[in-house]
XYZ file of C-alpha atoms in Angstrom:
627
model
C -126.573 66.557 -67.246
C -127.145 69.251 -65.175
C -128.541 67.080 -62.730
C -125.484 66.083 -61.050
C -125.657 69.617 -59.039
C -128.550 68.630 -56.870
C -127.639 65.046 -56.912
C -128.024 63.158 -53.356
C -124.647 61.302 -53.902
C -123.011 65.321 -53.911
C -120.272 65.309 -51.190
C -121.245 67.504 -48.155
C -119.157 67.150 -45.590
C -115.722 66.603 -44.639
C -114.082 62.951 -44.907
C -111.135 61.678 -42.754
C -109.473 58.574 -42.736
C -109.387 56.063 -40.049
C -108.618 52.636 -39.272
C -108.908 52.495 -43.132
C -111.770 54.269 -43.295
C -113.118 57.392 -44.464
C -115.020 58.918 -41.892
C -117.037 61.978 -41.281
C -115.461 65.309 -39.706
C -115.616 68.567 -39.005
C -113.719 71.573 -41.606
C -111.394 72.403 -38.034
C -110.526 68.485 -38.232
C -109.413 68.386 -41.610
C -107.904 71.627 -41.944
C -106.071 70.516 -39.241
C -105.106 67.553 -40.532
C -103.891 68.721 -43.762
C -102.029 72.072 -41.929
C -99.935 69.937 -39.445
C -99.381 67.276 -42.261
C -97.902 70.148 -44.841
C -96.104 71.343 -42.091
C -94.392 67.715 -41.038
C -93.860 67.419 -44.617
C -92.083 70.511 -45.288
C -89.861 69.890 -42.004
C -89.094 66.384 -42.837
C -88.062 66.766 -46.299
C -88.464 70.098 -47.959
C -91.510 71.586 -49.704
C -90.502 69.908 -52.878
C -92.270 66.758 -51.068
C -95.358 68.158 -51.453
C -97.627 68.732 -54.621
C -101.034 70.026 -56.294
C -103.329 69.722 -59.133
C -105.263 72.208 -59.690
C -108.756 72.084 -61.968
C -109.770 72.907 -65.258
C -113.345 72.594 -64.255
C -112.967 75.530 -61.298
C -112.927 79.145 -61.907
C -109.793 81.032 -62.789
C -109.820 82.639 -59.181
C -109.433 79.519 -57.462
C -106.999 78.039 -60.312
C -105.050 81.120 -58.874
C -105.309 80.235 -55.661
C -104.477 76.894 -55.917
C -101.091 78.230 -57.320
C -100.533 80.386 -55.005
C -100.913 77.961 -52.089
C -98.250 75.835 -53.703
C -95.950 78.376 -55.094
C -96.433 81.069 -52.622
C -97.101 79.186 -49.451
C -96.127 75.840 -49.451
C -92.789 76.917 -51.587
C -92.533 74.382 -54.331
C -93.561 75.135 -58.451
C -94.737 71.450 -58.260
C -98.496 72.379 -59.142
C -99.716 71.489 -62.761
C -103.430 70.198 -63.715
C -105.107 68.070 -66.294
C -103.954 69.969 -69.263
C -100.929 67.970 -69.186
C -102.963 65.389 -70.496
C -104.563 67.119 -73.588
C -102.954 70.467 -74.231
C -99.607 70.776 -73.086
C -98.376 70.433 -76.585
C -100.220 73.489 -77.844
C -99.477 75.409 -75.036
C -95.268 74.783 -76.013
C -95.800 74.007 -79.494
C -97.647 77.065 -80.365
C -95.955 79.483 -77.883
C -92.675 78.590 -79.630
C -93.731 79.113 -83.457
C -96.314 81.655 -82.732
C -95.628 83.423 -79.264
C -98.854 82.246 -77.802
C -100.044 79.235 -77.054
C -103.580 79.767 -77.401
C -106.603 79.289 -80.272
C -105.666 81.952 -82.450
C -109.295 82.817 -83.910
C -113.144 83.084 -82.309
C -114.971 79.990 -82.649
C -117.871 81.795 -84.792
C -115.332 83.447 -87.407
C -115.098 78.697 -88.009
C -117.910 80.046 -90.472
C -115.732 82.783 -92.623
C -113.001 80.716 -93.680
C -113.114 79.450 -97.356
C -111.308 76.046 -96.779
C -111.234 74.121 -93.156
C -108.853 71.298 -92.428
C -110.108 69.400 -89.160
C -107.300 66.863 -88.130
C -107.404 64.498 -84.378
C -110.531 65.574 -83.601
C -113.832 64.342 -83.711
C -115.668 67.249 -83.350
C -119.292 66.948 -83.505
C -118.761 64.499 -80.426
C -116.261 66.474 -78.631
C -116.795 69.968 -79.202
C -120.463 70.100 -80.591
C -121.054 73.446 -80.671
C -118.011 74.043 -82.792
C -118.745 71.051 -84.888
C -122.256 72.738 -85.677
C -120.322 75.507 -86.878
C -118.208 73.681 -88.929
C -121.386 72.023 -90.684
C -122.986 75.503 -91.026
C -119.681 76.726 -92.882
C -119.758 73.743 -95.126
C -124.003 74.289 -95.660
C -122.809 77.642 -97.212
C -120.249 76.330 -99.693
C -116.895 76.104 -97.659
C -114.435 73.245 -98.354
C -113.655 71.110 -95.345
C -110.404 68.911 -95.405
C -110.824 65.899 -92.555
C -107.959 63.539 -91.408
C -108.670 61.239 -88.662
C -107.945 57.490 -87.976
C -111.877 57.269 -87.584
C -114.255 57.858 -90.149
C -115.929 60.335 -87.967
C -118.853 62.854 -88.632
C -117.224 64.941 -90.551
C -116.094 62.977 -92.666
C -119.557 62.669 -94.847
C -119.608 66.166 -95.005
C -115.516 66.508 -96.485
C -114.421 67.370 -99.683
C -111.488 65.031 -98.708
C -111.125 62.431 -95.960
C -107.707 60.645 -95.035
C -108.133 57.904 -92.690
C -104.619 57.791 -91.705
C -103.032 55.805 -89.273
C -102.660 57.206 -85.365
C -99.744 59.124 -84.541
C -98.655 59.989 -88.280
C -99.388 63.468 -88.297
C -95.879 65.140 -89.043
C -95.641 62.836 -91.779
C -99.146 64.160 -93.211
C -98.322 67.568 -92.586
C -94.881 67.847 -94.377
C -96.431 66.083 -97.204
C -99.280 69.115 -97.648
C -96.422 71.766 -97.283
C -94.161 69.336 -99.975
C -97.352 69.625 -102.388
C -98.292 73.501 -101.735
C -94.330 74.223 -102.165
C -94.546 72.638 -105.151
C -97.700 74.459 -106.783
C -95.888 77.278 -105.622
C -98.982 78.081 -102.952
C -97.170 79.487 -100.450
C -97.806 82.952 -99.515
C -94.171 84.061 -100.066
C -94.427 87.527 -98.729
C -96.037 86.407 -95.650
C -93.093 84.502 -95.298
C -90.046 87.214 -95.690
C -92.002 89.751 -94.000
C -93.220 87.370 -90.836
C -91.462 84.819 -90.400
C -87.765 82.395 -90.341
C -86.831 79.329 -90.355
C -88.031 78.767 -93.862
C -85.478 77.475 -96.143
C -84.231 74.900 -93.411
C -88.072 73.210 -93.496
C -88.313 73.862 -97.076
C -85.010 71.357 -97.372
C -86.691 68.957 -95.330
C -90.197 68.763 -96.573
C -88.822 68.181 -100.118
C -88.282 64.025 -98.720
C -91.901 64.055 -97.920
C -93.606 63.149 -100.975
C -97.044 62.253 -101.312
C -96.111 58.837 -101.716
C -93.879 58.624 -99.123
C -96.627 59.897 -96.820
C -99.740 57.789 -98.177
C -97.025 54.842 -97.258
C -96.580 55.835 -93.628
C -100.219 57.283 -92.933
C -101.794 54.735 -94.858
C -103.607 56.909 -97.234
C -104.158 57.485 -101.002
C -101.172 60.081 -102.301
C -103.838 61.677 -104.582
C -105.880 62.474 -101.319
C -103.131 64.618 -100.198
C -102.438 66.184 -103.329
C -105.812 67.927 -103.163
C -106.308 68.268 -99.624
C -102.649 70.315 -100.120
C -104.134 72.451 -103.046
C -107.396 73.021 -101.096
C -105.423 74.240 -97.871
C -103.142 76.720 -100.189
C -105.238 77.853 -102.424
C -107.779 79.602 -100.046
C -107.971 83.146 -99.624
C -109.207 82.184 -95.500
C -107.710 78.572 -94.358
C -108.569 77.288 -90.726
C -106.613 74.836 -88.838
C -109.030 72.922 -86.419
C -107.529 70.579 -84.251
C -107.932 68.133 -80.826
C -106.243 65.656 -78.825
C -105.668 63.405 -81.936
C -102.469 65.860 -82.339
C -101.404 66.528 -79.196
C -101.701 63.027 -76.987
C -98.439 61.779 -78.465
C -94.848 61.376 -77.738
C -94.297 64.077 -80.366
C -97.343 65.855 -79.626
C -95.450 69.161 -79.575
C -93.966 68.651 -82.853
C -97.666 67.450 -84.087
C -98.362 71.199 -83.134
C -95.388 72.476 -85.001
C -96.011 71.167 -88.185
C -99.632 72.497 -88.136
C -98.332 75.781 -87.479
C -96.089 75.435 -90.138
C -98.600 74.694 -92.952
C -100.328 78.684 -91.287
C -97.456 80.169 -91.239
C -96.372 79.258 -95.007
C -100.029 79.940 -96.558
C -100.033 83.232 -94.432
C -103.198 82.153 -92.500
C -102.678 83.738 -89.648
C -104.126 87.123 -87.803
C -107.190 87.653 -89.713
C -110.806 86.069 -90.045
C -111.639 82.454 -90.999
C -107.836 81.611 -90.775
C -105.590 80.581 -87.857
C -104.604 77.581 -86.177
C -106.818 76.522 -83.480
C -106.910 74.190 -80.593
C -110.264 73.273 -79.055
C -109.865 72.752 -75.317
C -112.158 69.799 -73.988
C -112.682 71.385 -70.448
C -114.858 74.513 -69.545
C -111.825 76.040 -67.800
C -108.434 74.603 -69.067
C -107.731 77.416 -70.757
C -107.882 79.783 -67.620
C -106.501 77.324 -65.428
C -103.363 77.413 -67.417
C -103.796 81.338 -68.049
C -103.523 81.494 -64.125
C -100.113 79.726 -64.024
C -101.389 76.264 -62.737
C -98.282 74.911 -64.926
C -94.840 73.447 -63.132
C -92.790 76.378 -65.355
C -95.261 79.095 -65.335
C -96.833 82.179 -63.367
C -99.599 83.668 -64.390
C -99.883 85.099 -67.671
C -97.307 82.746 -68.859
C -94.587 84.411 -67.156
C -91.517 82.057 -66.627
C -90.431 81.429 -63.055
C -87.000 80.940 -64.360
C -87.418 84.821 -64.880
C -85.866 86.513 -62.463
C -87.611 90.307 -62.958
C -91.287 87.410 -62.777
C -89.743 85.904 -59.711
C -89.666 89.127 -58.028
C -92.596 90.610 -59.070
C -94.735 87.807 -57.740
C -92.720 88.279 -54.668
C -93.667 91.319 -53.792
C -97.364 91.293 -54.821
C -97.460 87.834 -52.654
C -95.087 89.319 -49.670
C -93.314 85.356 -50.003
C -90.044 84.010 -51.119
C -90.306 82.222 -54.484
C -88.425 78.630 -56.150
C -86.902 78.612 -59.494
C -86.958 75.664 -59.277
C -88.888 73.730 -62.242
C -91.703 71.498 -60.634
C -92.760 68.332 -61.762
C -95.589 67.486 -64.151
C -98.766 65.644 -63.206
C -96.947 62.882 -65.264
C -93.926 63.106 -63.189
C -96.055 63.771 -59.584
C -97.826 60.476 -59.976
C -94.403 58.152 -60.429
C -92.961 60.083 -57.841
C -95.427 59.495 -55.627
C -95.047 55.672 -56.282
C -91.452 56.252 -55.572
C -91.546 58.013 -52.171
C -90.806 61.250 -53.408
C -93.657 63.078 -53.349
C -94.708 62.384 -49.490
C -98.045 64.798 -49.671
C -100.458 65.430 -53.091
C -103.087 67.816 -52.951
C -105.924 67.251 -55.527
C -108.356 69.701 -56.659
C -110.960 68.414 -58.912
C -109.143 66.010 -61.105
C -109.764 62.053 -61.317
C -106.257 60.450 -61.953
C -107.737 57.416 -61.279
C -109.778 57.514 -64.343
C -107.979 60.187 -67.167
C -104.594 59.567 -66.175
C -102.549 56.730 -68.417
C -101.424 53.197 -66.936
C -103.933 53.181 -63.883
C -102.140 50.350 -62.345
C -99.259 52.648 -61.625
C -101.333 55.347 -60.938
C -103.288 53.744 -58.074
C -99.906 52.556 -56.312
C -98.280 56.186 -56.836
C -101.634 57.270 -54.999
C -101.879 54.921 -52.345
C -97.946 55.372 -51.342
C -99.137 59.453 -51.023
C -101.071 61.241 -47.877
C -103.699 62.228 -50.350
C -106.124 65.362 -50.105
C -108.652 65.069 -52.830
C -111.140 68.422 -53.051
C -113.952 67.375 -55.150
C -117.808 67.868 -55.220
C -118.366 63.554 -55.447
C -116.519 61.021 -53.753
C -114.457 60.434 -57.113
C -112.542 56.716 -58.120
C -109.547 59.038 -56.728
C -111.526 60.273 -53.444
C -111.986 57.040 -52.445
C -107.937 56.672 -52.220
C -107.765 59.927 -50.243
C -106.531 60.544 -46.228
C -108.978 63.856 -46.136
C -111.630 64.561 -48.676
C -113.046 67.943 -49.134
C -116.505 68.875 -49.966
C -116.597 71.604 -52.551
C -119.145 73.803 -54.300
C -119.818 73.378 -58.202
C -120.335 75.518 -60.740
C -123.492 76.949 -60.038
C -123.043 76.957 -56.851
C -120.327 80.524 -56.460
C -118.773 83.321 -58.534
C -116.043 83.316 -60.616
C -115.091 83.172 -63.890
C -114.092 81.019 -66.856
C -111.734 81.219 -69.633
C -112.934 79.157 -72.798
C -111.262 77.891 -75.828
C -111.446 81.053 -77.553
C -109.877 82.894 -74.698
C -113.247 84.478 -73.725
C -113.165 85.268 -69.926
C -116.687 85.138 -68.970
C -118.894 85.337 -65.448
C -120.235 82.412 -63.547
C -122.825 83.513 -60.724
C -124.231 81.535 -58.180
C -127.485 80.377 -58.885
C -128.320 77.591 -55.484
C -126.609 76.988 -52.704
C -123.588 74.085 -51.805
C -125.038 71.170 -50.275
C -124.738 70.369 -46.763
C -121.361 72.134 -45.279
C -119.660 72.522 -48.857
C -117.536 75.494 -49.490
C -116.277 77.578 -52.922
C -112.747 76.229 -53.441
C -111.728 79.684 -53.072
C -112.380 79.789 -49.673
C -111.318 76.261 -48.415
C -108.144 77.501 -50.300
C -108.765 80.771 -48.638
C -108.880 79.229 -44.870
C -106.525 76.703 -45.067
C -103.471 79.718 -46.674
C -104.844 81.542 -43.618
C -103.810 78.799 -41.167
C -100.877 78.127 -42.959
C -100.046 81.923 -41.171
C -100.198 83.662 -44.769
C -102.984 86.493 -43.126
C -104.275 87.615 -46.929
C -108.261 87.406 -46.585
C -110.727 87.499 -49.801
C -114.374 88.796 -49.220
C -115.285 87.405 -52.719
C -114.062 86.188 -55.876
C -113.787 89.704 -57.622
C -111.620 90.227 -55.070
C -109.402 87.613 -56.116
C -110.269 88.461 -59.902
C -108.813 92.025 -58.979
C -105.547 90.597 -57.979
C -105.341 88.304 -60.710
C -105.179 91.429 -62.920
C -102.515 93.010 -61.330
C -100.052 90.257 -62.035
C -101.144 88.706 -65.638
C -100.632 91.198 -68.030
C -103.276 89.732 -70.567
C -106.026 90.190 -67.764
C -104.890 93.654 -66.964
C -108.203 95.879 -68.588
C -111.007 93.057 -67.986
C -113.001 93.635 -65.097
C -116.354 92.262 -63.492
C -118.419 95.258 -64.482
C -116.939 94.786 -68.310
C -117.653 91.277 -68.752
C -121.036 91.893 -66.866
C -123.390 90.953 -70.016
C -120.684 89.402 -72.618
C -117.291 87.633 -72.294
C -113.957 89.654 -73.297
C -110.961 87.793 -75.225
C -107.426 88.285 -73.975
C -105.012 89.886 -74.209
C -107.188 92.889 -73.203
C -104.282 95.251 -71.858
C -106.265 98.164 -70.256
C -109.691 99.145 -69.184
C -110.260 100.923 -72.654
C -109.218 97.823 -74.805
C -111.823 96.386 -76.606
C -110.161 92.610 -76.631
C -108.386 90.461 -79.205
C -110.344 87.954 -80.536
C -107.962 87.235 -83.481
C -104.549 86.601 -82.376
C -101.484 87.678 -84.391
C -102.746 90.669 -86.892
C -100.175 92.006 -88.383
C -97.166 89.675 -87.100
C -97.323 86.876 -84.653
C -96.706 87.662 -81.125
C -93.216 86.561 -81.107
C -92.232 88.654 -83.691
C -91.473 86.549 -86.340
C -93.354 83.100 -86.800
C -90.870 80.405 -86.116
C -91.093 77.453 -88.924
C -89.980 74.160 -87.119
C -88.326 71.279 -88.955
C -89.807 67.913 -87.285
C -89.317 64.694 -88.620
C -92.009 62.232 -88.322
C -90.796 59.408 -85.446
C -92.657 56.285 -85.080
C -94.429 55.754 -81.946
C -92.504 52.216 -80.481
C -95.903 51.527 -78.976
C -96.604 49.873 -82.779
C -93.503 47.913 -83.093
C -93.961 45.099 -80.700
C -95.003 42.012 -82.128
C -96.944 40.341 -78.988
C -99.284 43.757 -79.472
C -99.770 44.039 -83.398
C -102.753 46.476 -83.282
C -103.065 50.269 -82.528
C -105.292 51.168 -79.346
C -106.431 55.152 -79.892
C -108.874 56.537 -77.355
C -111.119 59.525 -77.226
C -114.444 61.023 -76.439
C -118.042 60.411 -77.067
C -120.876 62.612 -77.164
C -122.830 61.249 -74.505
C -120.156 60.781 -71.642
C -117.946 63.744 -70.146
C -114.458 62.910 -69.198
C -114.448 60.576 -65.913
C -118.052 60.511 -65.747
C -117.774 62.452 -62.167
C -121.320 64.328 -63.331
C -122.100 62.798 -66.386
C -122.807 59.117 -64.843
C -125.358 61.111 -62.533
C -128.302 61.646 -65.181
C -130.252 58.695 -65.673
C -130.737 59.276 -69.674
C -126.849 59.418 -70.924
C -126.524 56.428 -68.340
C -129.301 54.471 -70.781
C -127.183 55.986 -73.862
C -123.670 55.111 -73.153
C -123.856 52.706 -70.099
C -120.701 50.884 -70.130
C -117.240 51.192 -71.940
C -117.054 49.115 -75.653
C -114.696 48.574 -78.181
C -114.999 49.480 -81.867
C -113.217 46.757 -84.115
C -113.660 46.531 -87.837
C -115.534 43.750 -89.729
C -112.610 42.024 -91.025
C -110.532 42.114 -87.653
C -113.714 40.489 -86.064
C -114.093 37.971 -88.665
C -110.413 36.802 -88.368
C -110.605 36.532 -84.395
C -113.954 35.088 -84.361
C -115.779 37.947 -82.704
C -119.471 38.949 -82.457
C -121.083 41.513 -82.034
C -121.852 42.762 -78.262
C -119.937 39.677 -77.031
C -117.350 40.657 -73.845
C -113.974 40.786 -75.403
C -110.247 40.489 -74.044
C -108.434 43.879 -74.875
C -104.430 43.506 -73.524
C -101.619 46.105 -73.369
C -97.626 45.653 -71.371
C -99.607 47.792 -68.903
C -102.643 45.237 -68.246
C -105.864 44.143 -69.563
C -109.505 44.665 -69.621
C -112.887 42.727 -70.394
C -114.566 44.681 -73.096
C -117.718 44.611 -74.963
C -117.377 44.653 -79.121
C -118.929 47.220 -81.062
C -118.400 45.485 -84.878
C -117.864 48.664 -87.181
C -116.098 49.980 -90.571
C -115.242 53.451 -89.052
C -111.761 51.831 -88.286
C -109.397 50.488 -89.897
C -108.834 46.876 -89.585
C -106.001 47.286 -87.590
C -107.255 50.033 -85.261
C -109.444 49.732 -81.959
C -111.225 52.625 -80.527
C -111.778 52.852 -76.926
C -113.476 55.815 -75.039
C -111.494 56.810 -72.026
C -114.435 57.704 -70.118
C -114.363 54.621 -67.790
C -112.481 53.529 -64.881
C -112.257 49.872 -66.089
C -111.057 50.878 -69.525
C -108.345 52.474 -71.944
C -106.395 54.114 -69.296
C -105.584 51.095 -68.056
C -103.628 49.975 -71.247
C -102.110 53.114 -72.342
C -98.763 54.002 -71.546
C -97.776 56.857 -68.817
C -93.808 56.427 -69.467
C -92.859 57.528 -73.280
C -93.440 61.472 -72.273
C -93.563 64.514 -75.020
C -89.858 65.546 -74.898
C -90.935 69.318 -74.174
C -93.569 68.928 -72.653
C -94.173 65.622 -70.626
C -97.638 64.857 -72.384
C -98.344 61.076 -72.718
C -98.848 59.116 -76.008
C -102.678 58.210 -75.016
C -103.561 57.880 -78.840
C -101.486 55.067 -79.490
C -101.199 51.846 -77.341
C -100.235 48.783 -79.106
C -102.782 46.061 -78.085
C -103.616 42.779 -78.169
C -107.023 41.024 -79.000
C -108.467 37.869 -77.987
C -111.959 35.975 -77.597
C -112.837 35.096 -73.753
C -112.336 31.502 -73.186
């Protein structure tokens, strides 16, 4: 796809509104625009009227300076990006059991574990390259454990497959520890040495049974009996897992209880083990490494920290909030209720990836909106000043991927028409915003960056030159860490959580007797913004469908490829039907890739208690034949 880069629809110029209409204008025009608006705003009703979203498709460097213009300049910790919708959960999940809330292992090392247990994600159509990896491991003899509500990919190639029903993960999970407890499989010194918590899960787990599980995920009891003895007996077990954990209203504790079944086999810190997250963007990781979080600096540091506060303070020369910002999930409805007066988008598409986009076009609409974006996005087209930025290839930088590899980008062409490096618009418009601090380049930037984020501290441009370093990578002589938590995990002791499994109330309501889950497919990337621009995936995946089993299609009456009525509380769609087995009868799959699709059922209001993440995997839905 790379042929959205040179595409003539690229934005390359600056876009004002007026009389309703989006207009062409000079960068002095809109900077000026947005300064004096920032500056009414912060007047008028305090910087906590204002907010940003930063990008996890832009380089670390101008993640960071997207977080420092709202933290540093505008004076409000209301900035947060897109990971709120996929990996918030890990981030707190993981940082509270483990210390870190980050893939613990290299993607390659996928190939040394003995046993692999791939749960909520479909990974040869969401992560390829790490679904290759996960075929070559199971070429050369490994064991591979799937459990998905789709019988996806990998499941031909498991040793066992539970099709279990969305958002009954924590059930699933304390059943495997309930079975490996009860083989005695758990790695007990690993477990007085490293970690606590123990006998308080061990208590609970003992009510998950097998049976009691296969009841509430809807899966054979025998199936989790030797997916359980597969997982604890290996020498090298490897936790794989996607959005199919964390998009829930207990996402978090979805993470937990995966981190539990590592933590009690003592899978953690070396090869072919580990529990590990597979980030769907080429830069969320780094964009949440650089702080672009409502509770975070840099580096993970908490604002709430006073000796963080001041440290930032003085590198930055500002006064900082304590303050905790809001989420993107909080922004939007804030928006809609006149709290948020001004919203400053970088490279996101609410419009299309955030949940309920009813409510998400009137939080938008009752905003001054700055969108900064390389196409005039479903969300650009809301905006009061658009931006033209650069893409990838387009400027320097750097990227973080899911196995915490920083690595270089380098420009390659230049920006169409007038079109700047984020960095710089972000640059300029600081500058007018009388903070004097001038960049000459992005290593400039980069060189700041390590100053203030401890895990950054020994990578440098000349070091990753040729080949990517992992963090942490504390000094110039460190080699990198590609394996999280050797020895002990991070926080000192691994943390075991006791989480009950909590049905979603999105399955409860009569009216809406089936389960909506979403997700990705191969041939469409997120909101389309690039993907949509090369004319071969746009002959492979055209248009948004919906998968519906045989027997649900034969009770409603339902052909194949015939438009379709999908409904949610939140609204309803015209769909087209794509009659298959791969769900259950009681399931429909939707891709969220489309403006006119899933997003517009799913539910923005039943939030992750710790971390604000929406339940996007489970929607319940009704289905009908047009009249």
């Amino acid at each position: 796809a790379y042929n959205f880069v040179g595409h003539p629809d690229r934005l390359k110029t600056p876009l004002i509104r007026k009389n309703g209409k989006l207009e062409e204008a000079t960068w002095d025009e809109a900077y000026d625009v947005i300064v004096n608006k920032i500056k009414e705003t912060k007047e008028s009703f305090g910087p906590d009227a204002i907010a940003g979203f930063s990008s996890a498709r832009v380089t670390n460097e101008e993640n960071y300076l997207m977080m420092k213009l709202i933290r540093g300049i505008v004076g409000t910790n209301n900035i947060d990006h897109c990971a709120r919708l996929c990996h918030a959960s890990t981030v707190a999940g993981l940082a509270t059991t483990l210390g870190s809330g980050a893939m613990t292992n290299a993607i390659k090392d996928i190939r040394n574990a003995d046993v692999i247990f791939v749960t909520g994600s479909n990974t040869t159509e969401a992560h390829p390259v790490m679904g290759a990896y996960i075929k070559q491991a199971v070429k050369d003899g490994k064991k591979l454990i799937v459990a998905d509500p789709r019988e996806i990919e990998l499941a031909k190639y498991a040793d066992v497959f539970m099709q279990i029903k969305p958002g009954t993960s924590v059930a699933l999970s304390n059943a495997l520890l309930h079975v490996i407890l009860e083989e005695g499989l758990e790695d007990r010194a690993y477990i007085d040495n490293n970690t606590e918590g123990f006998d308080e899960l061990k208590a609970l787990v003992k009510e998950y049974t097998p049976e009691k599980a296969a009841e509430i995920c809807g899966v054979n009891a025998d199936d989790i009996r030797r997916a359980a003895k597969l997982y604890g007996k290996a020498t090298k077990g490897s936790i794989v897992y996607s959005m199919g954990i964390t998009q829930h209203h207990n996402g978090t504790e979805n993470v937990m209880s995966l981190s539990n079944l590592a933590l009690a086999t003592g899978n953690l810190g070396k090869e072919g083990t580990g529990v590990n997250p597979l980030r769907g963007q080429n830069n969320v990781q780094g964009a949440c490494d650089m702080g672009a979080l409502p509770n975070v600096f840099p580096g993970y540091q908490q604002i709430a920290n006073n000796e963080a506060i001041e440290k930032f303070e003085e590198t930055w020369g500002v006064k900082l909030s304590n303050k905790m910002g809001l989420t993107v999930t909080e922004a939007i409805p804030a928006a809609e209720k006149g709290d948020i007066k001004l919203l400053y988008i970088m490279g996101e598409n609410p419009m299309v990836s955030d949940p309920d986009t009813a409510h998400v076009e009137k939080g938008l609409k009752n905003t001054f909106l700055v969108v900064q974006d390389i196409f005039l996005t479903e969300t650009a087209e809301l905006a009061d000043v658009v931006l033209p930025a650069a893409a990838f290839a387009e400027k320097d930088g750097t990227f973080t991927n899911t196995e915490r590899r920083v690595q270089r980008v380098r420009k390659a062409v230049d920006a169409p028409g007038v079109a700047k490096s984020d960095w710089q618009i972000l640059m300029e418009l600081m500058n007018r915003l009388g903070y004097d601090k001038k960049y000459n380049s992005a290593e400039e930037i980069f060189e700041e960056i390590r100053t203030v984020t401890p895990q950054y501290a020994g990578i440098t441009y000349g070091r990753i030159e040729e080949e990517g370093i992992c963090w942490p990578c504390v000094s110039e002589d460190h080699p990198g860490t590609p394996i999280l938590h050797v020895d002990k995990p991070a926080r000192g002791t691994g943390l075991f959580k006791s989480v009950e499994w909590i049905e979603s109330t999105e399955v409860t309501n009569e009216e809406y007797p089936y389960v909506m889950t979403t997700g990705r497919i191969l041939y469409q990337y997120h909101t389309r913004t690039m993907s949509n621009k090369s004319e071969g995936i746009q002959k492979i995946a055209p248009e948004v469908y919906v998968e519906i089993n045989p027997i649900l299609a034969e009770e409603k009456g339902i052909k194949d490829g015939e438009m379709i009525k999908v409904s949610s509380k939140r609204g309803e769609i015209q769909v087209k039907a794509k009659i298959t087995d791969i769900v259950d009868e009681n399931v429909v799959f939707i891709p969220f890739h489309w403006a006119d699709g899933a997003n517009v059922l799913t539910n923005g209001e039943i939030l992750d208690k710790y971390c604000k993440i929406p339940g996007l995997k489970v929607t319940g839905v009704k289905i009908e034949k047009l009249a």
